[in-house]
mmCIF file of C-alpha atoms in Angstrom:
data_model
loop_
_atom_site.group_PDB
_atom_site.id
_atom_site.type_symbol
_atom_site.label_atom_id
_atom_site.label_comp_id
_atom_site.label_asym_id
_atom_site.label_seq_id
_atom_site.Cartn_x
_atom_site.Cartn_y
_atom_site.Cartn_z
ATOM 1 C CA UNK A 487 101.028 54.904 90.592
ATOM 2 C CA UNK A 488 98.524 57.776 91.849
ATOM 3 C CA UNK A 489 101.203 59.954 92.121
ATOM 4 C CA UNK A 490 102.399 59.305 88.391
ATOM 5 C CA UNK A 491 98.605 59.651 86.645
ATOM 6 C CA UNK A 492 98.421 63.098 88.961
ATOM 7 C CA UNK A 493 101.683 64.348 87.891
ATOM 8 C CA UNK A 494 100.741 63.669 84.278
ATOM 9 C CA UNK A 495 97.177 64.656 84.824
ATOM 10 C CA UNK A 496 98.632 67.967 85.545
ATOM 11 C CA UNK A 497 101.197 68.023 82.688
ATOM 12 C CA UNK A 498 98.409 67.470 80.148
ATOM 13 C CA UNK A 499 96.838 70.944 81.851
ATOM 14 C CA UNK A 500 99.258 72.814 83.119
ATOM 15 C CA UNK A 501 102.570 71.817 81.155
ATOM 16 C CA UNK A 502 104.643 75.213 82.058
ATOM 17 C CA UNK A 503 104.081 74.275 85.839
ATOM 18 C CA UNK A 504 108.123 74.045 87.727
ATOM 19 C CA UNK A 505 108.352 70.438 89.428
ATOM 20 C CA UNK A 506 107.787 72.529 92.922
ATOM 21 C CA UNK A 507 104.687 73.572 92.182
ATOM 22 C CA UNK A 508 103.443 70.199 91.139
ATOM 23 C CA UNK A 509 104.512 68.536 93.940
ATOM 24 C CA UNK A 510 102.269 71.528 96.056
ATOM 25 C CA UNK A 511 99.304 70.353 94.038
ATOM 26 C CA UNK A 512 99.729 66.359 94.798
ATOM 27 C CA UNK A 513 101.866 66.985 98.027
ATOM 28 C CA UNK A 514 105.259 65.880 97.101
ATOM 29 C CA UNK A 515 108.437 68.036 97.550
ATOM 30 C CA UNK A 516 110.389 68.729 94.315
ATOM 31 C CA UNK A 517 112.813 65.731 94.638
ATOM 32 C CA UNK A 518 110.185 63.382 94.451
ATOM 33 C CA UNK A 519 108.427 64.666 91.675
ATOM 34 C CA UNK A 520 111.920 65.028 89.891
ATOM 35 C CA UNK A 521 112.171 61.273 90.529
ATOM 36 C CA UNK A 522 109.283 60.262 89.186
ATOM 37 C CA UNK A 523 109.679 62.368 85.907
ATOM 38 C CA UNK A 524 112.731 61.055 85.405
ATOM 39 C CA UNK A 525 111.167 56.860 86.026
ATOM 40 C CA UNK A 526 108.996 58.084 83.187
ATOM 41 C CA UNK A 527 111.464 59.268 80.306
ATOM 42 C CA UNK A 528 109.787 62.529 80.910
ATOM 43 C CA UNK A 529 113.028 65.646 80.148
ATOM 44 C CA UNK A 530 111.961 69.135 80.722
ATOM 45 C CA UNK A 531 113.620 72.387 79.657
ATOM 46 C CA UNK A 532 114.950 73.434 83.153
ATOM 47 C CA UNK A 533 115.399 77.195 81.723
ATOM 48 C CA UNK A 534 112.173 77.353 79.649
ATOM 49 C CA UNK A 535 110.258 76.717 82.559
ATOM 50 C CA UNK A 536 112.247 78.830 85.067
ATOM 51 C CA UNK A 537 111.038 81.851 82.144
ATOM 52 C CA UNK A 538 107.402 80.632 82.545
ATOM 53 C CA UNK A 539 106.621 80.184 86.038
ATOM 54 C CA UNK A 540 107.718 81.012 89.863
ATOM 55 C CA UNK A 541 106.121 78.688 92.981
ATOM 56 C CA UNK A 542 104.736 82.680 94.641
ATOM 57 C CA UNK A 543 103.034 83.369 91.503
ATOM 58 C CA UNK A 544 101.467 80.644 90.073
ATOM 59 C CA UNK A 545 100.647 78.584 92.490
ATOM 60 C CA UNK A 546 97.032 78.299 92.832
ATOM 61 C CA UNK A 547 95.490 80.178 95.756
ATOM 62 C CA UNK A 548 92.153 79.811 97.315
ATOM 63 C CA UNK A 549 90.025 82.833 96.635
ATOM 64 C CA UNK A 550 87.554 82.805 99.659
ATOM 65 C CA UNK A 551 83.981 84.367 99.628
ATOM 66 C CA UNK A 552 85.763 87.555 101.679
ATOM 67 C CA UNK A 553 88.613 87.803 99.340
ATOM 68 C CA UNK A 554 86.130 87.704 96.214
ATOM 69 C CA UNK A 555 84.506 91.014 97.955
ATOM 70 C CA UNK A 556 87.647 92.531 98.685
ATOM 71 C CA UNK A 557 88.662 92.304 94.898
ATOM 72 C CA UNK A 558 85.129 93.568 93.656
ATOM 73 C CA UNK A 559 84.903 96.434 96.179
ATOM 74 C CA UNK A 560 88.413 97.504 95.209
ATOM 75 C CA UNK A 561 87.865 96.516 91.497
ATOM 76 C CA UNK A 562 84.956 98.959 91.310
ATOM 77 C CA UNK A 563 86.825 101.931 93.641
ATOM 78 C CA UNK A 564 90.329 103.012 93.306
ATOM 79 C CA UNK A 565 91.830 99.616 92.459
ATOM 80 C CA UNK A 566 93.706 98.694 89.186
ATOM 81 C CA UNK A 567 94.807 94.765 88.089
ATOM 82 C CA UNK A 568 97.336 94.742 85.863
ATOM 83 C CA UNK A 569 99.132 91.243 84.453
ATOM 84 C CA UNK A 570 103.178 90.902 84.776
ATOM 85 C CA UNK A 571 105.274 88.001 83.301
ATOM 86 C CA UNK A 572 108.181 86.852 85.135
ATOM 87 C CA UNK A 573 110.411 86.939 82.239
ATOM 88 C CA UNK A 574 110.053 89.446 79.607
ATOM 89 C CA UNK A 575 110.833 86.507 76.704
ATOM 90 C CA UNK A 576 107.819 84.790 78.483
ATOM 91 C CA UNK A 577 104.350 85.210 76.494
ATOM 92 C CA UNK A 578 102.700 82.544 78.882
ATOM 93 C CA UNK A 579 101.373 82.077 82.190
ATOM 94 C CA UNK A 580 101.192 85.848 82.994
ATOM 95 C CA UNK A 581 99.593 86.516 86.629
ATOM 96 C CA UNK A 582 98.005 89.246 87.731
ATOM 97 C CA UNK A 583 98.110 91.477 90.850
ATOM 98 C CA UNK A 584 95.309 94.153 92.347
ATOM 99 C CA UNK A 585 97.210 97.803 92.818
ATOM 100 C CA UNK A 586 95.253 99.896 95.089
ATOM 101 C CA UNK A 587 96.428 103.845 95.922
ATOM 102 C CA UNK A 588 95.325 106.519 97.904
ATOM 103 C CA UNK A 589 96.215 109.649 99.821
ATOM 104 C CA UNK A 590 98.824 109.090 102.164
ATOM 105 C CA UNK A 591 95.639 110.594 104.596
ATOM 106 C CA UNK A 592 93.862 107.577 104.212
ATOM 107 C CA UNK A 593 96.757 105.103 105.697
ATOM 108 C CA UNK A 594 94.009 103.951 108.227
ATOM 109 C CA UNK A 595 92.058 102.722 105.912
ATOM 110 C CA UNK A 596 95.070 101.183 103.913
ATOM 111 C CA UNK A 597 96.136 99.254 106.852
ATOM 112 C CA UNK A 598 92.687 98.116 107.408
ATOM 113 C CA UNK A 599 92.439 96.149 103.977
ATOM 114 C CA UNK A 600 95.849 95.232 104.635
ATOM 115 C CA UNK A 601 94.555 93.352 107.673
ATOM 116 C CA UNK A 602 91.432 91.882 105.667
ATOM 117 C CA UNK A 603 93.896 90.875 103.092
ATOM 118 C CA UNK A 604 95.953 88.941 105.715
ATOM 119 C CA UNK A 605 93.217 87.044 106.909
ATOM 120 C CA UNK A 606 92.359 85.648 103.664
ATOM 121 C CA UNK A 607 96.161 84.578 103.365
ATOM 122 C CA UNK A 608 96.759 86.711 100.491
ATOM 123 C CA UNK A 609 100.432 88.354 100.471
ATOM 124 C CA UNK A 610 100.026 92.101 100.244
ATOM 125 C CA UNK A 611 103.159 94.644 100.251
ATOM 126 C CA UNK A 612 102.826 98.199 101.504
ATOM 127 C CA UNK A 613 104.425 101.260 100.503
ATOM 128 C CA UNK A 614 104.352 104.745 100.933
ATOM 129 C CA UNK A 615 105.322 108.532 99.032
ATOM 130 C CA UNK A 616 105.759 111.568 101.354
ATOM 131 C CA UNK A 617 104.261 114.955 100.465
ATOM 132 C CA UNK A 618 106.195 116.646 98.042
ATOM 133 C CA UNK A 619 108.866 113.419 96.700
ATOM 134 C CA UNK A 620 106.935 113.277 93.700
ATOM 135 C CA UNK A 621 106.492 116.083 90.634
ATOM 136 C CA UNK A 622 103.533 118.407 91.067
ATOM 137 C CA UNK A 623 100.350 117.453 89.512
ATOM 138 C CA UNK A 624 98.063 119.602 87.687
ATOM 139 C CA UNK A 625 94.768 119.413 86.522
ATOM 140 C CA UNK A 626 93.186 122.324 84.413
ATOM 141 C CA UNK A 627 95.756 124.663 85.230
ATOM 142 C CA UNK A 628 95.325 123.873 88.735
ATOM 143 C CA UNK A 629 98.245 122.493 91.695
ATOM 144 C CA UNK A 630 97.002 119.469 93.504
ATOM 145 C CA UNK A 631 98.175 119.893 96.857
ATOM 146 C CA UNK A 632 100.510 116.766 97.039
ATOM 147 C CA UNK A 633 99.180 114.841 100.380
ATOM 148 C CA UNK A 634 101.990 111.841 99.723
ATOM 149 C CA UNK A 635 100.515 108.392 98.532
ATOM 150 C CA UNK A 636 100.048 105.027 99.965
ATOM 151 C CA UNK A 637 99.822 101.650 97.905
ATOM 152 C CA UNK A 638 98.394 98.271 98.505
ATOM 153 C CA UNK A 639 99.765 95.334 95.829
ATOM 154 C CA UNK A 640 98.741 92.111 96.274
ATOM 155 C CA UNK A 641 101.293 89.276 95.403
ATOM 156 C CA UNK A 642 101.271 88.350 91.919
ATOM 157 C CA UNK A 643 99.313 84.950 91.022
ATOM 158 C CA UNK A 644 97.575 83.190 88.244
ATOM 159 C CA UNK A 645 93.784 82.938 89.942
ATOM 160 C CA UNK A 646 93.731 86.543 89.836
ATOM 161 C CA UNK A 647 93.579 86.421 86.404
ATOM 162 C CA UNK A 648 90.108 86.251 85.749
ATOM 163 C CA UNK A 649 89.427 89.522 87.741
ATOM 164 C CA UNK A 650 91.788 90.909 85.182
ATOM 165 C CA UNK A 651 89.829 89.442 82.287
ATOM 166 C CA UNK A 652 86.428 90.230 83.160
ATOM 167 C CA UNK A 653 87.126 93.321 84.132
ATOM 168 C CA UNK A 654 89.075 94.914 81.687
ATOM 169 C CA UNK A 655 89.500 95.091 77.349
ATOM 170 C CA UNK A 656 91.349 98.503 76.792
ATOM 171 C CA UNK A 657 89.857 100.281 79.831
ATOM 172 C CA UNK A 658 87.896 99.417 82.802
ATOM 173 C CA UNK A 659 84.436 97.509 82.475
ATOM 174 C CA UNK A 660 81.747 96.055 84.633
ATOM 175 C CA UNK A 661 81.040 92.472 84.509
ATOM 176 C CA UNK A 662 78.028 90.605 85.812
ATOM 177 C CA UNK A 663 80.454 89.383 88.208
ATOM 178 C CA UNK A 664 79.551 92.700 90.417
ATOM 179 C CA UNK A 665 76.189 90.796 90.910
ATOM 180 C CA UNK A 666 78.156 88.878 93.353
ATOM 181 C CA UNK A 667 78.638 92.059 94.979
ATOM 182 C CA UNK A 668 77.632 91.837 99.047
ATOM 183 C CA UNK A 669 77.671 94.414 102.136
ATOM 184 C CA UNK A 670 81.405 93.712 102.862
ATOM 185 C CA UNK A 671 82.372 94.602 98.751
ATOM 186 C CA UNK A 672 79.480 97.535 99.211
ATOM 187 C CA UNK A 673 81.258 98.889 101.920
ATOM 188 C CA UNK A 674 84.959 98.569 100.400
ATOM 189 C CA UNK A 675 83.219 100.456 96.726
ATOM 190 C CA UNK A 676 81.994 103.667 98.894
ATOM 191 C CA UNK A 677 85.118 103.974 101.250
ATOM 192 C CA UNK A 678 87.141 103.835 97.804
ATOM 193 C CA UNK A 679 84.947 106.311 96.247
ATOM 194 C CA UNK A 680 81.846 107.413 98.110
ATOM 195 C CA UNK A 681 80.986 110.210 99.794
ATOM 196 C CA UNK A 682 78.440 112.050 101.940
ATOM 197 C CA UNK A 683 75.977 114.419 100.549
ATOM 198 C CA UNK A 684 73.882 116.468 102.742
ATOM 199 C CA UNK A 685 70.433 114.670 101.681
ATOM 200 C CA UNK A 686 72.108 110.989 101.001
ATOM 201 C CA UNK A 687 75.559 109.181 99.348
ATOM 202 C CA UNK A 688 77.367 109.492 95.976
ATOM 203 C CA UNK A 689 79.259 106.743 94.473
ATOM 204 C CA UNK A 690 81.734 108.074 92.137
ATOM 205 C CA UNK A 691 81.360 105.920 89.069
ATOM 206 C CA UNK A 692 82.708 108.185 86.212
ATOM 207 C CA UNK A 693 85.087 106.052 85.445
ATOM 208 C CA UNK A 694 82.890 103.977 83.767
ATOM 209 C CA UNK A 695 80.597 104.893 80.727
ATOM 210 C CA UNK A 696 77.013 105.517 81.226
ATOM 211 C CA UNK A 697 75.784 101.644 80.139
ATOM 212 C CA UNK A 698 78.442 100.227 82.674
ATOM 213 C CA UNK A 699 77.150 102.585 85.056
ATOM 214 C CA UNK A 700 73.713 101.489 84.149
ATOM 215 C CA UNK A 701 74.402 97.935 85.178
ATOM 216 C CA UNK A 702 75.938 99.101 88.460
ATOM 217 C CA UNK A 703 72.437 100.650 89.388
ATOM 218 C CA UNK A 704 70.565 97.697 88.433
ATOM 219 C CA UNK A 705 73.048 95.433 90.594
ATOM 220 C CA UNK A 706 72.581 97.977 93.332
ATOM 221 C CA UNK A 707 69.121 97.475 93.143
ATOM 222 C CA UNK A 708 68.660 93.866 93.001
ATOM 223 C CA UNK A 709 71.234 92.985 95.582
ATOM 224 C CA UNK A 710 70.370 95.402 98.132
ATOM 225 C CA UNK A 711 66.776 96.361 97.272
ATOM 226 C CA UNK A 712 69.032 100.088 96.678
ATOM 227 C CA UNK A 713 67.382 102.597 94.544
ATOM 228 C CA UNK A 714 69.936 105.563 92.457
ATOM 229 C CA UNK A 715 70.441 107.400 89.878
ATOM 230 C CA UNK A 716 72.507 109.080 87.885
ATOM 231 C CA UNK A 717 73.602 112.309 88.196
ATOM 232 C CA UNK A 718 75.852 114.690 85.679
ATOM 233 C CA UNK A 719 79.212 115.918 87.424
ATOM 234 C CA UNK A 720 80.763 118.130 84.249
ATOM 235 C CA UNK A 721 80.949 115.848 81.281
ATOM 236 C CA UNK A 722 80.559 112.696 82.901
ATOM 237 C CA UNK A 723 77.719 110.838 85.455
ATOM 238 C CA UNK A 724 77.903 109.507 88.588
ATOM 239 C CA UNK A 725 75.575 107.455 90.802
ATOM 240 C CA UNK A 726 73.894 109.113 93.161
ATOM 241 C CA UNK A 727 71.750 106.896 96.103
ATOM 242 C CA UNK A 728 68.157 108.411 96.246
ATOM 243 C CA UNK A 729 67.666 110.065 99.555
ATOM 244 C CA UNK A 730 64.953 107.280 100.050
ATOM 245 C CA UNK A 731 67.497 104.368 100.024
ATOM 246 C CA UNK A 732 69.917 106.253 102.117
ATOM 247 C CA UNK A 733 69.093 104.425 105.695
ATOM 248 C CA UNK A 734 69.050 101.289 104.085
ATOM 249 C CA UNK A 735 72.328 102.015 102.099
ATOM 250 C CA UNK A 736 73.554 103.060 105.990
ATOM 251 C CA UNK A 737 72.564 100.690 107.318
ATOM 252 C CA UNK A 738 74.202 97.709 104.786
ATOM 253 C CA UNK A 739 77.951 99.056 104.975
ATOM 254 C CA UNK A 740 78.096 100.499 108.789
ATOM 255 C CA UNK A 741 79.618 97.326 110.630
ATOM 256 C CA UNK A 742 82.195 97.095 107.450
ATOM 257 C CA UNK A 743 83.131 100.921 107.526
ATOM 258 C CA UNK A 744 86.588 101.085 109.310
ATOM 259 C CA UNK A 745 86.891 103.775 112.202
ATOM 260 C CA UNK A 746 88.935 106.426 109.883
ATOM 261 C CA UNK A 747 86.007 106.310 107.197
ATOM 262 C CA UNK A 748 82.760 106.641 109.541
ATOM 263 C CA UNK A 749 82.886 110.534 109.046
ATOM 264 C CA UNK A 750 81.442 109.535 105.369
ATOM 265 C CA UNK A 751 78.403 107.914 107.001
ATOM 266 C CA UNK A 752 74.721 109.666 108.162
ATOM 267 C CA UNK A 753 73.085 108.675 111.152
ATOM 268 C CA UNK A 754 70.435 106.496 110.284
ATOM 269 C CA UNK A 755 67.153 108.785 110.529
#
């Protein structure tokens, strides 16, 4: 009888769920929770849910206090989260997956959130362009010199969903979920998009508008006592880490910094 309220516990939430993935939840295999539907009268579209769901995707995974930094580091660098539906008739139970690229130069550091990935048992898949596959790229007139790509996807999966949500309407936001922000999601921000300046650090930010960028200087400040500003690059702003914060900045994110990203750090003074 547990089984049977659990099962229909679950229906009453989660109706689109496949019979495998409910039997995950209340640790039955599929046959047994096919048995049990069936003692209860209970018929299911077999197809309809096949269009809705997949056992990788939406089964829930456990988002751990590392894998919560590696998703707001990323969130706030280079990484996109975009939301894919197994079927394209399906309008429900879309899941969501974190997309981060860089230069093919930066594989080290790739295959080092690859590994941090891993430990959090979160399926990633890597991939990789060589110089010159893809067209050129120009930006003002100007050749980018084509250094190949590298690209870090997570799987696809419904509790990755609310990253997508909170972080995005038709472009990129900030949420007050950054105040969650630690050293380890610090660190993963600056070797996304940091860099050294002679007198301290810039985080570049101008991907966000100025009040976003606002709130990212106030969370800097009251999570890691980190004073900045913001500085004009062209026709946007970026944050810039006030010389007198840049030991402290140093010395938050140096034990996080993989060994292909400490040329971005200053010795602390």
């Amino acid at each position: 009888m547990k089984e049977v309220e659990q099962i229909l516990q679950i229906l009453k939430v989660t109706p689109n769920l496949s019979s495998r993935e409910i039997g995950k939840l209340i640790g039955l295999n599929r046959q047994a929770v096919l048995y049990r539907l069936k003692k209860m009268g209970i018929h299911r579209d077999r197809n309809f849910i096949r269009t809705q769901n997949n056992t990788n995707r939406s089964y829930p995974i456990e988002i751990t206090d590392v894998a919560n930094q590696l998703f707001l580091g990323s969130i706030l660098g280079d990484g996109t989260i975009s939301k894919h539906s197994r079927h394209n008739k399906s309008n429900l139970n879309k899941n969501s997956k974190l997309s981060m690229k860089h230069s093919l130069v930066q594989k080290g550091y790739v295959k080092y959130k690859e590994g941090l990935f891993k430990k959090e048992n979160i399926i990633t898949h890597y991939s990789e362009v060589a110089p010159g596959v893809t067209k050129p790229t120009y930006i003002a007139g100007k050749l980018i010199k084509d250094n190949g790509s590298c690209t870090l996807d997570t799987q696809k999966n419904i509790v990755f969903n609310k990253y997508r949500d909170l972080f995005y309407t038709d472009y990129k936001i900030v949420s007050n979920k950054i105040f969650e922000l630690s050293e380890l999601g610090l660190a993963i921000w600056f070797m996304d998009d940091g860099y050294k300046h002679s007198c301290s650090y810039y985080l570049s930010s101008d991907g966000f508008d100025v009040q976003c960028q606002n709130i990212l200087l106030n969370m800097l400040h009251t999570n890691f006592n980190i004073k900045g500003v913001l500085h004009k690059a062209r026709n946007t702003y970026r944050i810039y880490i006030k010389r007198e914060s840049r030991d402290t900045f140093t010395k938050l994110v140096e034990s996080y910094i993989c060994d292909s990203m400490l040329y971005k750090l200053h010795e602390v003074a």
